[in-house]
Short mmCIF file of C-alpha atoms and ligand atoms in Angstrom, two decimals:
data_model
loop_
_atom_site.label_atom_id
_atom_site.label_comp_id
_atom_site.label_asym_id
_atom_site.label_seq_id
_atom_site.Cartn_x
_atom_site.Cartn_y
_atom_site.Cartn_z
CA MET Q 166 117.22 53.12 102.64
CA TRP Q 167 116.15 52.95 106.24
CA ALA Q 168 116.34 56.73 106.48
CA GLN Q 169 114.21 57.06 103.38
CA THR Q 170 111.50 54.74 104.69
CA LYS Q 171 111.56 56.53 108.02
CA MET Q 172 111.32 59.86 106.21
CA ASN Q 173 108.33 58.78 104.20
CA GLU Q 174 106.62 57.68 107.39
CA LEU Q 175 107.30 61.03 109.01
CA ASN Q 176 106.08 62.84 105.95
CA LYS Q 177 102.85 60.94 105.96
CA LEU Q 178 102.22 61.72 109.60
CA SER Q 179 103.00 65.41 109.72
CA PRO Q 180 104.47 66.99 106.65
CA MET Q 181 107.33 69.44 106.98
CA LYS Q 182 107.34 72.95 105.76
CA ILE Q 183 110.16 75.35 105.12
CA TYR Q 184 109.90 79.12 105.56
CA LYS Q 185 112.61 81.36 104.20
CA PHE Q 186 112.98 84.96 105.37
CA GLY Q 187 115.36 87.35 103.61
CA GLY Q 188 117.37 90.23 105.06
CA ALA Q 189 114.67 92.85 104.45
CA SER Q 190 112.19 90.95 106.64
CA VAL Q 191 114.48 91.10 109.69
CA LYS Q 192 116.11 94.48 109.15
CA ASP Q 193 115.04 95.83 112.57
CA ALA Q 194 113.31 94.85 115.81
CA ASP Q 195 109.85 95.31 114.30
CA GLY Q 196 110.88 93.03 111.47
CA VAL Q 197 111.94 90.31 113.91
CA ARG Q 198 108.62 90.69 115.73
CA ASN Q 199 106.67 90.52 112.48
CA VAL Q 200 108.53 87.44 111.22
CA SER Q 201 107.98 85.76 114.58
CA SER Q 202 104.26 86.44 114.40
CA ILE Q 203 104.13 84.89 110.92
CA ILE Q 204 105.94 81.83 112.23
CA ASN Q 205 103.66 81.70 115.22
CA ARG Q 206 100.61 81.28 113.02
CA HIS Q 207 102.00 77.86 112.15
CA LYS Q 208 100.54 75.29 114.51
CA GLY Q 209 102.60 72.34 115.67
CA ASN Q 210 106.20 71.54 114.83
CA GLN Q 211 107.58 70.32 111.53
CA LEU Q 212 108.72 73.77 110.48
CA LEU Q 213 112.23 74.75 109.46
CA ILE Q 214 113.02 78.44 109.22
CA VAL Q 215 115.88 79.58 107.02
CA VAL Q 216 116.96 83.17 107.58
CA SER Q 217 119.37 85.59 105.89
CA ALA Q 218 121.61 88.18 107.48
CA MET Q 219 119.71 91.21 108.78
CA GLY Q 220 119.05 94.11 106.41
CA LYS Q 221 122.10 95.00 104.35
CA ILE Q 222 124.58 93.41 106.75
CA THR Q 223 126.12 91.14 104.11
CA ASN Q 224 127.21 94.23 102.16
CA LYS Q 225 128.67 95.69 105.38
CA LEU Q 226 130.54 92.46 106.10
CA GLU Q 227 131.88 92.56 102.54
CA ASP Q 228 133.10 96.12 103.23
CA LEU Q 229 134.73 94.88 106.40
CA THR Q 230 136.47 92.06 104.50
CA THR Q 231 137.78 94.47 101.86
CA ALA Q 232 138.97 96.91 104.53
CA TYR Q 233 140.80 94.14 106.35
CA LEU Q 234 142.38 92.71 103.20
CA ASN Q 235 143.56 96.17 102.09
CA GLY Q 236 144.81 97.09 105.55
CA GLN Q 237 142.49 100.13 105.72
CA ASP Q 238 142.29 102.20 108.92
CA ASP Q 239 138.52 101.91 109.15
CA VAL Q 240 138.41 98.14 109.78
CA HIS Q 241 137.40 98.53 113.41
CA GLN Q 242 135.00 101.33 112.70
CA ILE Q 243 133.09 99.20 110.16
CA PHE Q 244 133.10 96.27 112.55
CA ASP Q 245 131.76 98.45 115.37
CA GLU Q 246 128.93 99.64 113.15
CA ILE Q 247 128.00 96.04 112.37
CA LYS Q 248 128.01 95.06 116.03
CA GLY Q 249 126.17 98.23 117.05
CA TYR Q 250 123.42 97.55 114.53
CA HIS Q 251 122.75 94.11 115.98
CA PHE Q 252 122.97 95.19 119.60
CA ASN Q 253 120.50 98.00 118.96
CA ILE Q 254 118.05 95.41 117.70
CA LEU Q 255 118.73 93.18 120.70
CA ASN Q 256 118.28 96.08 123.13
CA GLU Q 257 114.98 96.92 121.57
CA LEU Q 258 113.75 93.32 121.70
CA PHE Q 259 114.99 92.14 125.08
CA THR Q 260 114.41 94.25 128.15
CA ASP Q 261 116.29 91.69 130.23
CA HIS Q 262 119.91 92.40 129.39
CA ASN Q 263 120.99 89.25 131.16
CA HIS Q 264 119.31 87.14 128.53
CA PRO Q 265 121.94 84.67 127.23
CA ILE Q 266 121.45 85.93 123.66
CA PHE Q 267 123.60 89.00 124.42
CA ASN Q 268 126.61 86.81 125.22
CA ASP Q 269 125.87 84.43 122.43
CA VAL Q 270 125.91 87.20 119.82
CA ALA Q 271 129.00 88.83 121.35
CA ASN Q 272 130.83 85.48 121.23
CA THR Q 273 129.86 84.97 117.61
CA PHE Q 274 131.43 88.30 116.71
CA VAL Q 275 134.62 87.30 118.53
CA GLU Q 276 135.35 85.00 115.59
CA ILE Q 277 135.87 88.13 113.51
CA ASP Q 278 137.98 89.77 116.24
CA TRP Q 279 140.36 86.84 116.17
CA LEU Q 280 140.56 86.82 112.43
CA ILE Q 281 141.27 90.51 111.91
CA GLU Q 282 143.95 90.53 114.60
CA GLU Q 283 146.16 88.47 112.29
CA GLU Q 284 147.69 89.43 108.97
CA PRO Q 285 145.53 88.25 106.05
CA ASN Q 286 147.67 85.36 104.87
CA ASP Q 287 144.95 82.96 103.72
CA SER Q 288 143.20 83.06 100.37
CA HIS Q 289 140.92 86.06 100.05
CA ASP Q 290 137.89 83.97 99.17
CA TYR Q 291 138.42 81.83 102.25
CA ILE Q 292 138.69 84.93 104.47
CA TYR Q 293 135.59 86.39 102.84
CA ASP Q 294 133.52 83.35 103.77
CA GLN Q 295 134.75 83.25 107.37
CA ILE Q 296 133.74 86.89 107.89
CA VAL Q 297 130.59 87.21 105.78
CA SER Q 298 128.96 84.03 107.14
CA ILE Q 299 128.78 85.65 110.59
CA GLY Q 300 125.80 87.72 109.37
CA GLU Q 301 123.56 84.68 109.04
CA LEU Q 302 124.84 83.08 112.25
CA VAL Q 303 123.94 86.19 114.23
CA SER Q 304 120.54 86.85 112.62
CA SER Q 305 119.43 83.25 113.13
CA LYS Q 306 120.48 83.36 116.79
CA ILE Q 307 118.53 86.56 117.38
CA LEU Q 308 115.43 85.27 115.64
CA ALA Q 309 115.56 81.93 117.49
CA ALA Q 310 115.99 83.70 120.83
CA TRP Q 311 113.07 86.03 120.21
CA LEU Q 312 110.87 83.21 118.97
CA GLY Q 313 111.84 81.30 122.11
CA THR Q 314 110.18 83.99 124.21
CA LEU Q 315 106.91 83.36 122.35
CA ARG Q 316 106.67 79.58 122.12
CA GLU Q 317 108.14 76.31 123.27
CA ASN Q 318 110.41 73.92 121.44
CA VAL Q 319 112.34 76.42 119.37
CA LYS Q 320 115.74 75.14 118.38
CA TRP Q 321 118.65 76.98 116.77
CA LEU Q 322 120.55 74.82 114.32
CA ASP Q 323 123.90 75.35 112.67
CA ALA Q 324 123.35 74.87 108.93
CA ARG Q 325 127.02 73.90 108.63
CA ASN Q 326 126.20 70.55 110.23
CA PHE Q 327 123.95 69.76 107.30
CA ILE Q 328 124.96 71.63 104.15
CA HIS Q 329 128.21 70.11 102.97
CA THR Q 330 130.17 71.73 100.16
CA ASP Q 331 133.52 71.47 98.45
CA ASN Q 332 136.10 74.14 99.20
CA THR Q 333 135.17 76.57 96.44
CA TYR Q 334 134.95 79.54 98.78
CA ARG Q 335 132.29 82.15 97.91
CA GLU Q 336 130.50 79.65 95.66
CA GLY Q 337 130.49 76.35 97.55
CA LEU Q 338 129.42 73.40 95.46
CA VAL Q 339 126.96 71.24 97.39
CA ASN Q 340 127.79 67.61 98.09
CA TRP Q 341 124.22 66.38 97.74
CA GLU Q 342 124.78 62.85 98.93
CA LYS Q 343 126.38 63.81 102.22
CA THR Q 344 123.97 66.71 102.72
CA GLU Q 345 120.89 64.59 102.14
CA ALA Q 346 122.15 61.80 104.40
CA ASP Q 347 122.78 64.16 107.33
CA ILE Q 348 119.56 66.06 106.89
CA GLN Q 349 117.51 62.87 106.85
CA LYS Q 350 119.38 61.23 109.69
CA THR Q 351 119.67 64.15 112.11
CA LEU Q 352 117.46 67.02 111.07
CA ALA Q 353 114.26 65.17 110.21
CA PRO Q 354 113.86 63.60 113.67
CA LEU Q 355 114.64 66.94 115.33
CA LEU Q 356 111.92 68.66 113.36
CA ALA Q 357 109.39 66.16 114.56
CA LYS Q 358 109.63 67.76 118.00
CA ASN Q 359 110.85 71.30 117.39
CA ILE Q 360 110.53 74.35 115.27
CA ALA Q 361 114.06 74.99 114.07
CA VAL Q 362 115.75 78.18 112.96
CA THR Q 363 118.81 77.89 110.77
CA GLN Q 364 120.90 79.97 108.36
CA GLY Q 365 120.67 80.47 104.66
CA PHE Q 366 123.73 81.04 102.51
CA ILE Q 367 126.30 79.02 104.46
CA GLY Q 368 127.80 75.55 104.34
CA ASN Q 369 130.82 73.60 105.50
CA THR Q 370 133.76 71.88 103.83
CA SER Q 371 134.86 68.37 104.76
CA GLU Q 372 137.69 70.01 106.74
CA ASN Q 373 135.13 71.94 108.75
CA PHE Q 374 135.67 75.38 107.23
CA THR Q 375 132.75 77.65 106.53
CA THR Q 376 131.78 78.29 102.93
CA THR Q 377 129.09 80.48 101.38
CA LEU Q 378 126.89 79.55 98.45
CA GLY Q 379 127.11 82.81 96.47
CA ARG Q 380 125.37 86.15 97.07
CA GLU Q 381 121.64 85.94 97.64
CA GLY Q 382 122.09 82.22 98.24
CA SER Q 383 119.63 81.83 101.11
CA ASP Q 384 116.81 80.87 98.77
CA TYR Q 385 119.05 78.11 97.49
CA SER Q 386 119.67 76.89 101.06
CA ALA Q 387 115.92 76.73 101.62
CA ALA Q 388 115.61 74.67 98.43
CA ILE Q 389 118.37 72.29 99.53
CA PHE Q 390 116.72 71.69 102.90
CA SER Q 391 113.31 71.26 101.27
CA ALA Q 392 114.55 68.77 98.71
CA CYS Q 393 116.49 66.72 101.26
CA LEU Q 394 113.57 66.67 103.70
CA ASN Q 395 111.02 65.87 100.99
CA ALA Q 396 109.14 68.83 102.41
CA GLN Q 397 105.50 69.42 101.74
CA SER Q 398 106.17 72.99 100.62
CA VAL Q 399 108.60 75.87 100.83
CA THR Q 400 107.48 79.46 101.36
CA ILE Q 401 109.71 82.40 100.52
CA TRP Q 402 108.49 85.50 102.39
CA LYS Q 403 109.25 88.70 100.47
CA ASP Q 404 108.58 92.43 100.61
CA VAL Q 405 106.63 92.18 97.34
CA PRO Q 406 103.15 90.67 96.89
CA GLY Q 407 104.52 87.74 94.84
CA VAL Q 408 106.20 87.29 91.46
CA LEU Q 409 105.23 90.24 89.27
CA ASN Q 410 105.40 90.40 85.48
CA ALA Q 411 107.77 93.38 85.72
CA ASP Q 412 109.68 95.32 88.32
CA PRO Q 413 107.52 98.22 89.63
CA LYS Q 414 110.72 100.30 89.64
CA TRP Q 415 110.60 100.41 85.83
CA PHE Q 416 106.96 99.76 85.02
CA ASP Q 417 103.87 101.69 86.06
CA GLU Q 418 101.49 98.83 85.62
CA THR Q 419 102.58 95.50 86.96
CA GLU Q 420 100.57 92.37 87.51
CA ARG Q 421 101.06 89.65 90.08
CA ILE Q 422 101.39 86.22 88.54
CA PRO Q 423 99.22 83.93 90.71
CA GLN Q 424 100.43 80.61 89.24
CA LEU Q 425 103.79 79.96 87.68
CA SER Q 426 105.39 76.80 86.32
CA TYR Q 427 108.84 75.75 87.57
CA HIS Q 428 110.02 76.18 84.03
CA ASP Q 429 108.93 79.79 83.69
CA ALA Q 430 110.20 80.54 87.19
CA ILE Q 431 113.67 79.26 86.27
CA GLU Q 432 113.66 81.31 83.08
CA LEU Q 433 112.57 84.50 84.85
CA ALA Q 434 115.13 84.04 87.63
CA TYR Q 435 117.85 83.25 85.10
CA TYR Q 436 117.23 86.42 83.13
CA GLY Q 437 117.43 88.50 86.27
CA ALA Q 438 114.01 88.72 87.93
CA THR Q 439 115.27 89.18 91.46
CA VAL Q 440 112.39 87.56 93.33
CA ILE Q 441 114.00 84.13 93.48
CA HIS Q 442 117.59 83.04 93.20
CA PRO Q 443 118.06 81.06 89.95
CA LYS Q 444 119.55 78.00 91.67
CA THR Q 445 116.47 77.59 93.87
CA ILE Q 446 114.00 76.00 91.51
CA LYS Q 447 115.75 72.89 90.18
CA PRO Q 448 116.14 70.97 93.46
CA ILE Q 449 112.51 71.48 94.43
CA GLN Q 450 111.26 70.84 90.92
CA ASN Q 451 113.02 67.47 90.99
CA LYS Q 452 110.99 66.57 94.08
CA ASN Q 453 107.85 68.32 92.87
CA ILE Q 454 107.70 70.51 95.99
CA PRO Q 455 105.52 73.60 95.58
CA LEU Q 456 107.19 76.96 96.18
CA TYR Q 457 105.00 79.71 97.57
CA VAL Q 458 106.09 83.33 97.30
CA ARG Q 459 104.29 85.37 99.95
CA SER Q 460 104.41 88.89 101.33
CA PHE Q 461 105.68 89.27 104.87
CA VAL Q 462 103.98 92.67 104.92
CA ASN Q 463 100.64 91.12 104.12
CA PRO Q 464 100.87 87.44 105.04
CA ASN Q 465 97.25 86.63 104.19
CA ALA Q 466 97.51 87.87 100.60
CA PRO Q 467 97.55 85.16 97.91
CA GLY Q 468 101.09 85.65 96.41
CA THR Q 469 102.46 83.31 93.73
CA ASP Q 470 102.42 79.52 93.67
CA ILE Q 471 105.22 77.90 91.70
CA THR Q 472 104.38 74.32 90.80
CA ASP Q 473 104.59 71.80 87.98
CA LEU Q 474 101.86 73.73 86.20
CA LYS Q 475 101.68 72.82 82.52
CA ASP Q 476 100.42 76.21 81.29
CA HIS Q 477 102.87 78.93 80.55
CA LEU Q 478 102.75 82.51 81.79
CA PRO Q 479 99.42 84.10 80.93
CA ILE Q 480 101.02 87.49 80.24
CA PRO Q 481 104.35 88.68 78.89
CA SER Q 482 107.03 89.32 81.54
CA PHE Q 483 109.66 92.04 81.39
CA ILE Q 484 113.02 91.98 83.08
CA PHE Q 485 115.08 95.16 82.97
CA LYS Q 486 118.76 95.46 83.69
CA VAL Q 487 120.24 98.93 83.57
CA ASN Q 488 123.88 99.90 83.79
CA GLN Q 489 125.00 97.30 81.30
CA VAL Q 490 128.13 97.09 79.20
CA LEU Q 491 127.91 95.94 75.61
CA LEU Q 492 131.32 94.73 74.56
CA SER Q 493 132.25 93.50 71.09
CA ILE Q 494 135.29 91.40 70.45
CA PHE Q 495 137.04 91.20 67.06
CA PRO Q 496 140.01 89.00 66.23
CA LYS Q 497 142.98 91.25 65.43
CA ASP Q 498 143.64 89.55 62.12
CA PHE Q 499 139.95 89.59 61.14
CA SER Q 500 139.82 85.83 61.03
CA PHE Q 501 136.49 84.31 61.95
CA ILE Q 502 135.48 83.89 65.54
CA ILE Q 503 135.79 80.16 65.99
CA GLU Q 504 135.46 77.69 68.83
CA GLU Q 505 138.97 78.26 70.06
CA ASN Q 506 138.41 82.00 70.42
CA LEU Q 507 135.11 81.44 72.13
CA SER Q 508 136.52 79.10 74.73
CA ASP Q 509 139.29 81.64 75.35
CA ILE Q 510 136.77 84.42 75.81
CA PHE Q 511 134.50 82.41 78.09
CA SER Q 512 137.43 81.42 80.33
CA LEU Q 513 138.35 85.07 80.75
CA PHE Q 514 134.80 85.96 81.76
CA HIS Q 515 134.83 83.09 84.20
CA GLU Q 516 138.20 84.13 85.63
CA HIS Q 517 137.04 87.70 86.17
CA ARG Q 518 133.74 86.51 87.69
CA ILE Q 519 131.66 88.35 85.15
CA LYS Q 520 128.28 86.88 84.43
CA ILE Q 521 127.18 87.10 80.82
CA ASN Q 522 123.65 88.43 80.48
CA THR Q 523 123.27 88.00 76.76
CA MET Q 524 125.48 87.37 73.73
CA LEU Q 525 125.49 87.14 69.99
CA ASN Q 526 128.15 86.06 67.56
CA SER Q 527 128.60 86.98 63.94
CA ALA Q 528 131.22 86.01 61.40
CA ILE Q 529 133.79 88.52 62.59
CA SER Q 530 132.73 89.56 66.04
CA PHE Q 531 131.28 88.39 69.29
CA SER Q 532 129.14 90.70 71.45
CA ILE Q 533 128.38 90.27 75.12
CA SER Q 534 126.37 92.28 77.60
CA PHE Q 535 127.03 92.16 81.33
CA ASP Q 536 126.67 94.23 84.51
CA TYR Q 537 128.92 97.29 84.65
CA ASN Q 538 131.75 97.31 87.18
CA GLU Q 539 134.59 99.64 86.28
CA LYS Q 540 137.39 97.68 87.95
CA LYS Q 541 136.36 94.35 86.52
CA LEU Q 542 135.76 95.88 83.10
CA GLN Q 543 139.24 97.40 82.88
CA LYS Q 544 140.89 94.17 83.96
CA LEU Q 545 138.86 92.17 81.47
CA ILE Q 546 139.67 94.57 78.63
CA ALA Q 547 143.37 94.45 79.51
CA ASP Q 548 143.32 90.66 79.19
CA LEU Q 549 141.14 90.50 76.10
CA SER Q 550 143.19 93.19 74.32
CA LYS Q 551 146.22 90.88 74.22
CA HIS Q 552 144.55 88.90 71.45
CA TYR Q 553 141.52 90.83 70.31
CA LYS Q 554 140.33 94.22 69.25
CA ILE Q 555 137.67 95.53 71.63
CA LYS Q 556 134.87 98.03 71.29
CA TYR Q 557 132.40 98.73 74.04
CA ASN Q 558 129.53 100.92 75.22
CA THR Q 559 128.63 101.51 78.83
CA ASP Q 560 125.36 102.80 80.22
CA VAL Q 561 123.17 100.62 78.05
CA GLU Q 562 120.07 98.73 79.11
CA LEU Q 563 119.07 95.14 78.63
CA VAL Q 564 115.44 94.14 78.52
CA THR Q 565 114.34 90.53 78.42
CA ILE Q 566 110.76 89.80 77.40
CA ARG Q 567 109.38 86.36 78.06
CA TYR Q 568 106.47 85.52 75.74
CA TYR Q 569 107.11 88.57 73.59
CA ASN Q 570 105.32 89.85 70.54
CA GLN Q 571 105.89 92.89 68.34
CA GLU Q 572 103.64 95.06 70.49
CA THR Q 573 105.65 94.36 73.64
CA ILE Q 574 108.92 95.00 71.80
CA ASP Q 575 107.60 98.31 70.46
CA ARG Q 576 106.49 99.28 73.94
CA VAL Q 577 109.92 98.95 75.53
CA THR Q 578 111.93 100.41 72.65
CA VAL Q 579 110.18 103.77 72.37
CA ASN Q 580 112.90 106.46 72.07
CA LYS Q 581 115.62 103.83 72.19
CA ASN Q 582 118.33 102.78 69.79
CA ILE Q 583 118.56 99.04 69.55
CA LEU Q 584 122.17 97.85 69.69
CA LEU Q 585 121.54 94.14 69.74
CA GLU Q 586 118.52 91.85 69.59
CA VAL Q 587 118.44 88.14 70.31
CA LYS Q 588 115.27 86.10 69.93
CA SER Q 589 114.38 82.55 70.75
CA ARG Q 590 110.92 81.07 70.49
CA ASN Q 591 109.68 82.45 73.82
CA THR Q 592 112.26 85.00 74.83
CA CYS Q 593 113.52 88.19 73.28
CA GLN Q 594 116.50 90.14 74.62
CA ILE Q 595 117.26 93.66 73.51
CA VAL Q 596 120.30 95.73 74.37
CA MET Q 597 119.47 99.39 73.84
CA ARG Q 598 120.18 102.94 74.89
CA ASP Q 599 118.33 106.24 74.92
CA LYS Q 600 118.13 108.07 71.61
CA LYS Q 601 120.04 111.32 71.65
CA PRO Q 602 117.76 114.37 71.24
CA THR Q 603 119.01 114.85 67.65
CA GLU Q 604 118.27 111.27 66.57
N1 LIG V 289 122.85 87.40 103.13
C1 LIG V 289 123.27 86.86 101.87
C2 LIG V 289 123.30 87.96 100.81
O1 LIG V 289 122.80 89.05 101.08
C3 LIG V 289 122.41 85.72 101.41
C4 LIG V 289 120.95 86.10 101.13
O2 LIG V 289 120.46 87.12 101.61
O3 LIG V 289 120.30 85.34 100.41
O4 LIG V 289 123.81 87.74 99.76
MG1 LIG V 290 120.66 89.22 102.01
#
């Protein structure tokens, strides 16, 4: 109660803002300089910066984890590449090689040295989190150190002191009560005097072990901090000009969406628009905190404002997912697919960590589309085949159209065979593949 009153007072005086920078924004020394100059435009304190691992380092750390768990020979080689990448950036940024950041980063990597010296006896998910979280720890240290050369009162903060989770490694479930209490008690007063740099993606269990919040989870971290601080706004800095109505990879003509409601933003993220992580919106929507998507390449450009806007998207939006599997499940005895079968099927998808992108059930079958991954697919089929007959197609595409009409459907299905179509009032999902030349 006291903390809340204190918080409100602080908010009234000088409202806090959150900036989130993803891996692409800090992929090299120029990136770190650019991000720092964006931060430096912010006058005063009351700014919390949440940063991801640099470039594609999380993928590299995943490779390292796999190599270690499988006892591959290239464990040290992968690790050296990861370290080399960061030290190259440091060497480019800091001419003074006695700057404490060099030791600080080296010591952070020692955590991995210690771990990979031992046999991997702990749970794989636990090991994954201990290794992969190092990416964010190192990037935030480098950014804070560089920013510290440009301005006063820059503080590096360990997100694990604030974001508390259960021990579901790789997908930590946030303990909101504890997280909010610590953020309000300790972080809010710190931000009154400092600009702070912290990590996305990582949290801590009650036994003090590091967890991660799921891939691409840094946006979610920014949302957690924003909600718990009752921030004035959160800005996600991206390499695109804002939320677009389609991915330029698949569409020639795309439009930036200047204003977006929380509701539409959740729907777009859920169906696979990669601009914002789907878990991000709810916490800030609950507190009515605006989310600004801005370009770190062009920081003065308008971007997209996500707010409690009542209007829906002014134009249809298209979300493409290629490399999909469409799998149909039939009971062996041709009985109807009933609740019991469905709960069976869903548990198997959950167990194999396969996210369902769309589904449709009929009297005698149940069809599901999901991202293709050969290993996972074969394991899933092996399990499902114990009780069901399976048919599947790979190399199919899924398109989701929000605010569709016949014209938009016709546009995306030119020269395609439609394998499955699911429509709700505002959203249409089509699983399709290219027509063969003879068709
Ligand atoms: N570095 C983590 C990942 O690549 C988290 C993030 O970037 O949001 O998944
Ligand atoms: Mg990343």
